[in-house]
Short mmCIF file of C-alpha atoms and ligand atoms in Angstrom, two decimals:
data_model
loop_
_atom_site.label_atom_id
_atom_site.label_comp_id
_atom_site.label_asym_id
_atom_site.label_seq_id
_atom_site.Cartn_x
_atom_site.Cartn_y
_atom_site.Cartn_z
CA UNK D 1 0.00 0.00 0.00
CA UNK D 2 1.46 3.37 -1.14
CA UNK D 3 1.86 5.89 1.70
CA UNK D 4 -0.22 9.20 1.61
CA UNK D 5 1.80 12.73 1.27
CA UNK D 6 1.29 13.97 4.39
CA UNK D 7 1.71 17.93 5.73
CA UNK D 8 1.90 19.75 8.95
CA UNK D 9 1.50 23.31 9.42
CA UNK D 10 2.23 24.43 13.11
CA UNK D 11 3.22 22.07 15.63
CA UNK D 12 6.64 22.89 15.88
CA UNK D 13 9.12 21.28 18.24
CA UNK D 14 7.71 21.78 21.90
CA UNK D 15 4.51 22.46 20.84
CA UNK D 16 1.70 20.45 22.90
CA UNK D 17 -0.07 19.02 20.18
CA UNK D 18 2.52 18.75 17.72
CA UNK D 19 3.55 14.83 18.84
CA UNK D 20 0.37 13.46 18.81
CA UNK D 21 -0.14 14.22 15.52
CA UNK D 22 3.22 13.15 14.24
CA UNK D 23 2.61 9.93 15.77
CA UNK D 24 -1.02 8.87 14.75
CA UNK D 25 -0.09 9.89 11.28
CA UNK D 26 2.49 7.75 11.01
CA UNK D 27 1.14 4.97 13.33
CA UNK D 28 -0.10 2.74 10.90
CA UNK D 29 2.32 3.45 7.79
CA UNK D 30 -0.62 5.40 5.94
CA UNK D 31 0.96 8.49 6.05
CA UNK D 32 4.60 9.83 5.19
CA UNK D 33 5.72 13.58 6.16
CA UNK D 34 6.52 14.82 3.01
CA UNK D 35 6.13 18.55 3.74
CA UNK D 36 5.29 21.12 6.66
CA UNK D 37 5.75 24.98 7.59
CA UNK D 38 5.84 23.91 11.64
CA UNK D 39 7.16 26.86 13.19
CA UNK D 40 5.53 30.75 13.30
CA UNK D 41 9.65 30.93 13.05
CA UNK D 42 10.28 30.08 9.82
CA UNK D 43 14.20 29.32 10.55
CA UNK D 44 12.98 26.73 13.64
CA UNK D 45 10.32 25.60 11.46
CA UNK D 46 12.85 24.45 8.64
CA UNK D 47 15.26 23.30 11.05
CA UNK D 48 12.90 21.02 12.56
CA UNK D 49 11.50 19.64 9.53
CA UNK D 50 14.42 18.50 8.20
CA UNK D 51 14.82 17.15 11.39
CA UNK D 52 11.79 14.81 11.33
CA UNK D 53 13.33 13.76 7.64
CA UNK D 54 11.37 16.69 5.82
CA UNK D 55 12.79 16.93 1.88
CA UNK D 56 15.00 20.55 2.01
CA UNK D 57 12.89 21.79 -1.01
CA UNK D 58 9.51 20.99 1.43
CA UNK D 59 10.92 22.31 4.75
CA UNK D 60 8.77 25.74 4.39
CA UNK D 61 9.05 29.25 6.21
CA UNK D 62 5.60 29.90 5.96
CA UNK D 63 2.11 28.25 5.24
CA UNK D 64 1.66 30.38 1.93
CA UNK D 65 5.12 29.66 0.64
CA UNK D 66 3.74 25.76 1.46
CA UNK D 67 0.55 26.44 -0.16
CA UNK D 68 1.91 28.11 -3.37
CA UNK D 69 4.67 25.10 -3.90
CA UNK D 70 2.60 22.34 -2.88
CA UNK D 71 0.03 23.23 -5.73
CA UNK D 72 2.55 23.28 -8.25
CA UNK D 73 3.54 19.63 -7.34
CA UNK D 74 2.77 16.36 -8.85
CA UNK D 75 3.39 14.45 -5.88
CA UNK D 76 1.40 17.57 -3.83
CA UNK D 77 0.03 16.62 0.09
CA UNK D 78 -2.96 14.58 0.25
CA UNK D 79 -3.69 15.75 3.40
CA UNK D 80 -2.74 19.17 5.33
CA UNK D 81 -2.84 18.85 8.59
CA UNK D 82 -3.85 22.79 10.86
CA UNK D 83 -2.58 22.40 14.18
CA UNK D 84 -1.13 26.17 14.76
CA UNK D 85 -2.80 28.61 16.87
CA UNK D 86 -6.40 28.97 17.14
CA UNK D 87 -6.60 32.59 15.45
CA UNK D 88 -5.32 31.21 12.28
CA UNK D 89 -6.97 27.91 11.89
CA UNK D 90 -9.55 29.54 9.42
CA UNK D 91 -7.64 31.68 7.18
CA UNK D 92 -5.18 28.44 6.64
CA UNK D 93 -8.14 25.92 6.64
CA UNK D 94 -9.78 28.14 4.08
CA UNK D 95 -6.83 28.55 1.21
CA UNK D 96 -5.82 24.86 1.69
CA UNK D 97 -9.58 23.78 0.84
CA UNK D 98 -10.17 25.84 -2.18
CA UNK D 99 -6.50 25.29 -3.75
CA UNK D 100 -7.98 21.54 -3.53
CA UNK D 101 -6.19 19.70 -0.46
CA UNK D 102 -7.73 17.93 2.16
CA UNK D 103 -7.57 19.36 5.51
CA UNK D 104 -7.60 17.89 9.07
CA UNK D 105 -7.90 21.56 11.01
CA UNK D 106 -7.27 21.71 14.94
CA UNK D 107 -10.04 22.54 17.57
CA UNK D 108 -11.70 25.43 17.26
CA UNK D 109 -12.20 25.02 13.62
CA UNK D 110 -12.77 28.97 12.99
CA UNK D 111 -13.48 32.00 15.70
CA UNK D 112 -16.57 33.25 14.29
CA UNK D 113 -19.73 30.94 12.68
CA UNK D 114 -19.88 32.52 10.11
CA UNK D 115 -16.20 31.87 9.40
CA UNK D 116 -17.24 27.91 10.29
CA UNK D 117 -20.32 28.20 7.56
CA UNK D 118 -18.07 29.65 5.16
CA UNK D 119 -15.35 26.69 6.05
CA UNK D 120 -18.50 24.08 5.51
CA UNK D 121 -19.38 25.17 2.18
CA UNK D 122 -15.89 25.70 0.85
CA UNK D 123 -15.70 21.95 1.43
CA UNK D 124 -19.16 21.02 0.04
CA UNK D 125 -18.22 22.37 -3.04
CA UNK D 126 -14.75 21.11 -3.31
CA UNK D 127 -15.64 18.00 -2.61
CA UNK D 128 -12.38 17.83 -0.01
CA UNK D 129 -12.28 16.57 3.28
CA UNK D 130 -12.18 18.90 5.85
CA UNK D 131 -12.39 16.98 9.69
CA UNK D 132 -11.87 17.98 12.48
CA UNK D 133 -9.31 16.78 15.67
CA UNK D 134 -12.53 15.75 18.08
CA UNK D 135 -10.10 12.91 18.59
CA UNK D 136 -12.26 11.75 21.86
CA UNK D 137 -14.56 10.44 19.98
CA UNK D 138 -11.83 7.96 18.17
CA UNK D 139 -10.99 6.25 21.37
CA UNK D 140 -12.22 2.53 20.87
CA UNK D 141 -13.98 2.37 24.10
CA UNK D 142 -15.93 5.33 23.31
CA UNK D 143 -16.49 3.70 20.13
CA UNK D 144 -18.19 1.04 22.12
CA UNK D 145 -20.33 3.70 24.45
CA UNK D 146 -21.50 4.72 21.31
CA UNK D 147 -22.46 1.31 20.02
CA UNK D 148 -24.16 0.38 23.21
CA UNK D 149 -26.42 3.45 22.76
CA UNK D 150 -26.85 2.93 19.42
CA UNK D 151 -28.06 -0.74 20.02
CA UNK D 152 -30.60 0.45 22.78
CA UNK D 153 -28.42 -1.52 25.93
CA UNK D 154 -29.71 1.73 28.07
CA UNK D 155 -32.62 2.30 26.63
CA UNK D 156 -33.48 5.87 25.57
CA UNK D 157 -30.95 8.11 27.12
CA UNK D 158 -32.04 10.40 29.69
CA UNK D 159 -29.43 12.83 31.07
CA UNK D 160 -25.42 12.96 29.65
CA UNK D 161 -22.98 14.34 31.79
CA UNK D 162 -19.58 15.77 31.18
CA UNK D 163 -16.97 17.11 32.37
CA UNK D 164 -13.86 18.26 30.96
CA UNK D 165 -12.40 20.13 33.99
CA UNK D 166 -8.77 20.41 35.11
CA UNK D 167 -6.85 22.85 37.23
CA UNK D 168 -3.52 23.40 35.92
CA UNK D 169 -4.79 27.09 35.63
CA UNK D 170 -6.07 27.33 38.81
CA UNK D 171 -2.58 29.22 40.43
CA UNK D 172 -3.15 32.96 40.66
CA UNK D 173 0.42 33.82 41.10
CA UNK D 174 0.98 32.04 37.55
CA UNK D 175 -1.77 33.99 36.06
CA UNK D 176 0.33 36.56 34.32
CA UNK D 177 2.62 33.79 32.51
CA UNK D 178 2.31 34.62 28.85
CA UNK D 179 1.84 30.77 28.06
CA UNK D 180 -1.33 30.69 30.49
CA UNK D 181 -2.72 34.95 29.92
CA UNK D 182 -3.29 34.82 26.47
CA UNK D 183 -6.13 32.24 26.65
CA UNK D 184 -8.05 34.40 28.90
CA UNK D 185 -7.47 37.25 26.90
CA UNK D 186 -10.51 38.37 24.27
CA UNK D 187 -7.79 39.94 21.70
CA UNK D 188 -6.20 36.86 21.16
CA UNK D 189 -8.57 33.85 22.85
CA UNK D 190 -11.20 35.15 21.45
CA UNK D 191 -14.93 35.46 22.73
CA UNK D 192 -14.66 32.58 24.94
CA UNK D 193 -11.84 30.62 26.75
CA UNK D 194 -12.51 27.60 28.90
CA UNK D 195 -15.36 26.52 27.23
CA UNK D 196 -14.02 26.93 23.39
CA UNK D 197 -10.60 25.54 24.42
CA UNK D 198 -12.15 22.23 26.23
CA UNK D 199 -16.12 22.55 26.38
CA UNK D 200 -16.30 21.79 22.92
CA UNK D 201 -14.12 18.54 23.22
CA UNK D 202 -17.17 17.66 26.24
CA UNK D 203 -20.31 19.00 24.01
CA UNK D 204 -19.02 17.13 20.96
CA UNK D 205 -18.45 13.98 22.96
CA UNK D 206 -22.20 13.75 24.15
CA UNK D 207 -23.72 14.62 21.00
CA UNK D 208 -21.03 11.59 19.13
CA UNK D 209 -21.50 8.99 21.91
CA UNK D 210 -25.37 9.76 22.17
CA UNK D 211 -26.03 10.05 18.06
CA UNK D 212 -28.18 13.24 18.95
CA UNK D 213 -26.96 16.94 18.24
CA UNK D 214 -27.72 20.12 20.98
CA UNK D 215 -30.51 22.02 20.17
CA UNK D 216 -30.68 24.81 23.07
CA UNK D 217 -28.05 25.74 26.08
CA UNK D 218 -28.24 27.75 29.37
CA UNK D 219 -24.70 28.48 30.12
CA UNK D 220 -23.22 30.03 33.58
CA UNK D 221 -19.53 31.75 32.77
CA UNK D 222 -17.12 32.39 35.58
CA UNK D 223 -13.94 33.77 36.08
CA UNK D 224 -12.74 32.42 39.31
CA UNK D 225 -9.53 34.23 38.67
CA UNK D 226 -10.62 37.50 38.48
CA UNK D 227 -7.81 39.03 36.88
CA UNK D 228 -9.25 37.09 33.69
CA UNK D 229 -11.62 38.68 30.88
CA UNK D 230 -12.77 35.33 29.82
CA UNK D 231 -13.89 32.45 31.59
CA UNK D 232 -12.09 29.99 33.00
CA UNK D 233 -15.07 28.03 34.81
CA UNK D 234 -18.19 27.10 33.04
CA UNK D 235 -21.58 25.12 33.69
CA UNK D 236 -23.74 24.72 30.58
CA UNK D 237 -27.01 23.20 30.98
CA UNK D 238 -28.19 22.04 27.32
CA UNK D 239 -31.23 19.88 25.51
CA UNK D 240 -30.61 17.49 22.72
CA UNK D 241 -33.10 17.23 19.69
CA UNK D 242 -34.15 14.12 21.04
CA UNK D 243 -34.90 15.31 24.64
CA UNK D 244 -31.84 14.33 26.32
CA UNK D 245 -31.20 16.87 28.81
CA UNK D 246 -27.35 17.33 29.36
CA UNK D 247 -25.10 19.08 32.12
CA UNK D 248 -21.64 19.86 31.00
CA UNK D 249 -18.69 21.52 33.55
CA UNK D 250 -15.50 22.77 32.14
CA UNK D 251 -13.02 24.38 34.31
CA UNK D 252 -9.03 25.18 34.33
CA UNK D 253 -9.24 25.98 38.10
CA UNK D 254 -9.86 22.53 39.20
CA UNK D 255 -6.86 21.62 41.13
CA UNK D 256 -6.33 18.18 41.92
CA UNK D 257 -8.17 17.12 38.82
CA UNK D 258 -5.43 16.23 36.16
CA UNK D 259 -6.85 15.74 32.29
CA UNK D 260 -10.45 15.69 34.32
CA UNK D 261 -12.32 14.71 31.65
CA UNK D 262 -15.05 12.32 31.70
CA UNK D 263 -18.57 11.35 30.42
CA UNK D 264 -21.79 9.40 32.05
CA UNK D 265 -25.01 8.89 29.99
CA UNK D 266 -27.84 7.79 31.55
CA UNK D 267 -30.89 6.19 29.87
CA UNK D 268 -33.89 3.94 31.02
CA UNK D 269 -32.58 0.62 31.28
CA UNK D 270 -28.99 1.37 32.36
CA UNK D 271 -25.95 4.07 32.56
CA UNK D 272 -22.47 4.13 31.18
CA UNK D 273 -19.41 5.75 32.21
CA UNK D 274 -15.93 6.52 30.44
CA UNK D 275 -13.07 8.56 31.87
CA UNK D 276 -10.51 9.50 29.69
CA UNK D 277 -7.91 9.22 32.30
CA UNK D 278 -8.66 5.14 32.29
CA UNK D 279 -9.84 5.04 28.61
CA UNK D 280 -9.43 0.83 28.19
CA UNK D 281 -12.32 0.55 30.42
CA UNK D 282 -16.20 1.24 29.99
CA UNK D 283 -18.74 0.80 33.00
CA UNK D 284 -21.96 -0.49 32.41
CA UNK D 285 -24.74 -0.74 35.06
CA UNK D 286 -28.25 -2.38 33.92
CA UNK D 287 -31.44 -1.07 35.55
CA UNK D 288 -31.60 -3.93 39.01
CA UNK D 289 -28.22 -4.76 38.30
CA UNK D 290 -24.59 -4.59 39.13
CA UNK D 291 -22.00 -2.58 37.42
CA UNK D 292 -19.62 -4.65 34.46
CA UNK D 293 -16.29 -3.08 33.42
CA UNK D 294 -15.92 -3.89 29.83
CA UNK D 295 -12.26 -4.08 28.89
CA UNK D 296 -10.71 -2.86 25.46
CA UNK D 297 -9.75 -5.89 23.89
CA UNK D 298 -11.61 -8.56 25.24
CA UNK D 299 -14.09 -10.73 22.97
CA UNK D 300 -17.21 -9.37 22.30
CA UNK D 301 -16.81 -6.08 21.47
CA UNK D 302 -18.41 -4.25 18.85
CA UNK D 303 -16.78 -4.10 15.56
CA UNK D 304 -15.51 -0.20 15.41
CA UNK D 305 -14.54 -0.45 19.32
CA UNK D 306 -12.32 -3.85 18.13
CA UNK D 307 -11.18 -2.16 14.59
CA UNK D 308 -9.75 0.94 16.45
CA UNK D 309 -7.60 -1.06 19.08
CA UNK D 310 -4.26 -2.53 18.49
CA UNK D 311 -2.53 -3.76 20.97
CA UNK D 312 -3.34 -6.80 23.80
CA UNK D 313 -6.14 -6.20 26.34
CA UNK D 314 -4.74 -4.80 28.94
CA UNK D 315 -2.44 -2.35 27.56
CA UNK D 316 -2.88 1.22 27.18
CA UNK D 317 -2.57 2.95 23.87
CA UNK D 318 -4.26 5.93 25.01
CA UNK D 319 -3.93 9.59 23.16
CA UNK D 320 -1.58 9.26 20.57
CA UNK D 321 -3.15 6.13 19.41
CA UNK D 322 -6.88 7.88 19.45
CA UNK D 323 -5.43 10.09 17.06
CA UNK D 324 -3.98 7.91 15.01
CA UNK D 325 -7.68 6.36 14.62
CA UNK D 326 -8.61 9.78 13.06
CA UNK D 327 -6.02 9.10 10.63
CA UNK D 328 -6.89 5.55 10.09
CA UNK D 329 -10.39 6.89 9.07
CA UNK D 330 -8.67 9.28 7.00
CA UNK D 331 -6.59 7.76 5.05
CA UNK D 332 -9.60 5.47 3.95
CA UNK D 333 -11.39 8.71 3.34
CA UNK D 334 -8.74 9.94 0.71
CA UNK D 335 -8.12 6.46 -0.88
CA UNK D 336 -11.57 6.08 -1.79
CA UNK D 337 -12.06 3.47 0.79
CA UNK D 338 -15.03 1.98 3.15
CA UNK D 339 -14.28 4.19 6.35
CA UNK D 340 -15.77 4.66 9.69
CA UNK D 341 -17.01 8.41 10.99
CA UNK D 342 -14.37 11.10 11.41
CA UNK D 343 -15.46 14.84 12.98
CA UNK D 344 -15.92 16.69 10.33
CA UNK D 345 -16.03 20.69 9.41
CA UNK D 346 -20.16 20.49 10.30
CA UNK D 347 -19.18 19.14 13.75
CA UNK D 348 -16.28 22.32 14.04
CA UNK D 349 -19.47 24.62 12.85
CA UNK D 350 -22.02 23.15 15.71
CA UNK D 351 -19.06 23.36 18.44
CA UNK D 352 -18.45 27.56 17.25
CA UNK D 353 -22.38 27.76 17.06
CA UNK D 354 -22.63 26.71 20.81
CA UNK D 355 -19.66 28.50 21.89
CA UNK D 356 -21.24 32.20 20.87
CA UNK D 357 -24.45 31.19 22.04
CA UNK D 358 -23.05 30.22 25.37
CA UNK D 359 -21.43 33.37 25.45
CA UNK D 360 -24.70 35.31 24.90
CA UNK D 361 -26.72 33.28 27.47
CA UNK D 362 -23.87 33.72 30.14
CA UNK D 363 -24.32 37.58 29.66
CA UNK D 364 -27.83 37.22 30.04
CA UNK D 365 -27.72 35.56 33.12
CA UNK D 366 -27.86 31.60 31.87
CA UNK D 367 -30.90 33.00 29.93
CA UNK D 368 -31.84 29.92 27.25
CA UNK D 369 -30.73 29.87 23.94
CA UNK D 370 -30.85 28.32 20.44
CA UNK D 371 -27.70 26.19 20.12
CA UNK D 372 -27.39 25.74 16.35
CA UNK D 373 -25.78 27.36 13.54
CA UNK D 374 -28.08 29.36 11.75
CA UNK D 375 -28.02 27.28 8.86
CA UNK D 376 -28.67 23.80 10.85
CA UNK D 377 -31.72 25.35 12.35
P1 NAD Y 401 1.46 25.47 20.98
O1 NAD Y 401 1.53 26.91 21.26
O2 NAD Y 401 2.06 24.49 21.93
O3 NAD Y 401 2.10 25.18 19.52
C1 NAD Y 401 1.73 25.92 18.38
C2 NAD Y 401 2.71 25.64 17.26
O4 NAD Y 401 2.27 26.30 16.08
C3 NAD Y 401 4.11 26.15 17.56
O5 NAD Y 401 5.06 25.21 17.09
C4 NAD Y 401 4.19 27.45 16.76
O6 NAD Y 401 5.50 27.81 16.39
C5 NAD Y 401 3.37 27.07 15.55
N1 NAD Y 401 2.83 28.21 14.81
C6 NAD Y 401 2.24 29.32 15.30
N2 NAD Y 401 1.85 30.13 14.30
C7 NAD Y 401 2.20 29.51 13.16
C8 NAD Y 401 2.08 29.85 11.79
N3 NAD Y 401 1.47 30.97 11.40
N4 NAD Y 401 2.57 28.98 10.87
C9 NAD Y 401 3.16 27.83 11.23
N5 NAD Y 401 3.31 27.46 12.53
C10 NAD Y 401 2.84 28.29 13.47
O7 NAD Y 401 -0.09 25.16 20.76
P2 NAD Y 401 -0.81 23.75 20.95
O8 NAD Y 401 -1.22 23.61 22.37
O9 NAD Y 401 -0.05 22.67 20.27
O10 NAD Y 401 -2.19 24.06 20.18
C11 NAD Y 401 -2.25 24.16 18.78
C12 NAD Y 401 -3.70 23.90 18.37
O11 NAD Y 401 -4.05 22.56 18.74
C13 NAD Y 401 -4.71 24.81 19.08
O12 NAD Y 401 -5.68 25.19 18.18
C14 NAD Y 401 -5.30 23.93 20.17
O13 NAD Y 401 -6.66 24.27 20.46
C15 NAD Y 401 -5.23 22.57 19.53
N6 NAD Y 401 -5.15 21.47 20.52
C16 NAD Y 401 -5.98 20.43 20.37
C17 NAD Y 401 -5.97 19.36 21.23
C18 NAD Y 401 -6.90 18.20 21.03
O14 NAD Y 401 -7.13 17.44 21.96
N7 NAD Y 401 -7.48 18.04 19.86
C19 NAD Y 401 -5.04 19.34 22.29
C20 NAD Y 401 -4.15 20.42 22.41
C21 NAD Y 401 -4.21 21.49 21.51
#
């Protein structure tokens, strides 16, 4: 099987999200990094590329530079992978789709929604991928949550909630670091910062692992640190089209909780739990009865939670490896190939959707709002 040209444009050595990527591309030999502009330096960016084995002639200085050459190659990138800042993910996202490459674009897919509408038909007239890194949702065991609601083992599902809380903002005396300020700041973070940064990891999670989408929100903002413009504690109440009613925490103040993030859906015949911090196991308790782990990689399982895993029950493969299942997907995508569900730019529209209407209701005191993009109403 030929390997796919991949590219990378940010994730630049030290960069948090950088690795992951690198290594669920290349996980399962789909991909090859053939090009990248991985540094807002374009010296460190080149540097580093050639580094990771990066042709000279495809190390770029800059994303246009990559998106000028690249189109004037046979052998172009079949995929262009976003993972710089979140200010630029739509400008980039944008000239990559309508030059013709397929893009997987970091969370938040765009600041604005009108931005993420724009981004959605740009790739509905292309015809070009354009997902998005909900990479959650590619765990296998998740995979299997969403099976077992899909099959009806819970029944109709009641009440989902989630929490993606952690606390590793939660020291005021580090509150002025540049690394940790700029999220909380509205000229740069934009109009939201806990919730857009991790809420929309939670909110997509319930609406993949439940197969329902959020219709309205209530949403209480806080800034615990008061220093901050933007929050960096929310509650959002919300109601899914199918009457699910869901209750969804997000904090950076949380101390003591590490990644913190973690879902339970609860429906008529039983409830289900999955913690991302122990993501091999599921827990299932039917109605009367007592609660089963189910393990990834023992028999049984459903087909997508068994596809997705690799290695031995009992052995972690964890984040990485979640996003490598994106990739997996991906790859089968671009080849033309029976896949399974990626996020895709529609999902990156709902999430921006929710985040300005969570901003709205916060100012209006948790007041009730449509959820949706205008055009999914
Ligand atoms: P970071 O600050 O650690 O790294 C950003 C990288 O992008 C750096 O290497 C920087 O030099 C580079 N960069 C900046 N501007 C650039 C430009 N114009 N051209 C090329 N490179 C540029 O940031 P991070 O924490 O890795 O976050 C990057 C993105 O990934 C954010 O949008 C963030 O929301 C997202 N993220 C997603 C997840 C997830 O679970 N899906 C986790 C972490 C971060």
């Amino acid at each position: 099987m030929k390997r796919l040209n991949w590219g990378m444009i940010g994730g630049g050595k030290g960069s948090q999200i950088g690795p992951a990527h690198r290594m669920g591309a290349q996980a399962d030999g789909n991909f090859a990094l053939a090009a990248g502009a991985l540094d807002h330096d374009a010296e460190r960016g080149k540097a580093y590329a050639a580094e990771l084995g990066v042709a000279p002639d495809r190390a770029y200085g800059d994303w246009r530079e990559m998106l000028e050459k690249e189109q004037a190659r046979e052998n172009r990138v079949d995929l262009v992978t976003v993972a710089t800042p979140n200010s630029t993910h739509f400008e980039i996202t944008k000239a990559f789709l309508q030059a013709g490459f397929n893009v997987l674009c970091e969370k938040p897919m765009t600041m604005q929604v009108d931005e993420a509408e724009e981004i959605v038909a740009i790739a509905s007239s292309t015809g070009k991928i354009c997902a998005v890194n909900y990479c959650y949702s590619a765990y296998p065991m998740v995979r299997e949550m969403r099976q077992m609601v899909a099959r009806g083992d819970i029944g109709k599902v009641r009440v989902i909630v989630v929490n993606f809380s952690h606390g590793h903002h939660g020291d005021a005396a580090d509150a002025d670091n540049p690394r940790v300020r700029w999220r909380y700041d509205p000229q740069i973070a934009g109009v939201s910062g806990q919730f857009a940064d991790c809420g929309i990891h939670a909110m997509h999670l319930a609406s993949f692992v439940s197969g329902d989408q959020v219709r309205e929100l209530s949403a209480d903002f806080a800034s615990a640190i008061p220093s901050r413009a933007l929050e960096d504690d929310a509650m959002v109440n919300f109601r899914m089209e199918g009457g699910t009613v869901g209750r969804l925490w997000t904090s950076s103040v949380a101390i003591g909780r590490q990644h913190g993030f973690d879902i339970q859906v609860f429906g008529e015949t039983g409830g289900l739990k999955w913690w991302a911090e122990q993501p091999n196991q599921v827990y299932y308790t039917p109605v009367g009865g007592r609660t089963q782990i189910i393990e990834k990689g023992e028999g049984g399982l459903s087909g997508e939670a068994a596809r997705l895993s690799r290695v031995a029950i009992a052995h972690p493969e964890g984040f990485p490896m979640a996003v490598a299942n994106i990739y997996v997907d991906l790859a089968a995508a671009i080849r033309g190939e029976p896949h399974g569900a990626f996020p895709t730019a529609e999902d990156g529209l709902r999430s921006m959707a929710a985040v300005h209407q969570a901003v709205a209701s916060a100012r209006q005191a948790g007041a009730w709002v449509d959820a949706r993009p205008p055009s999914l109403r």
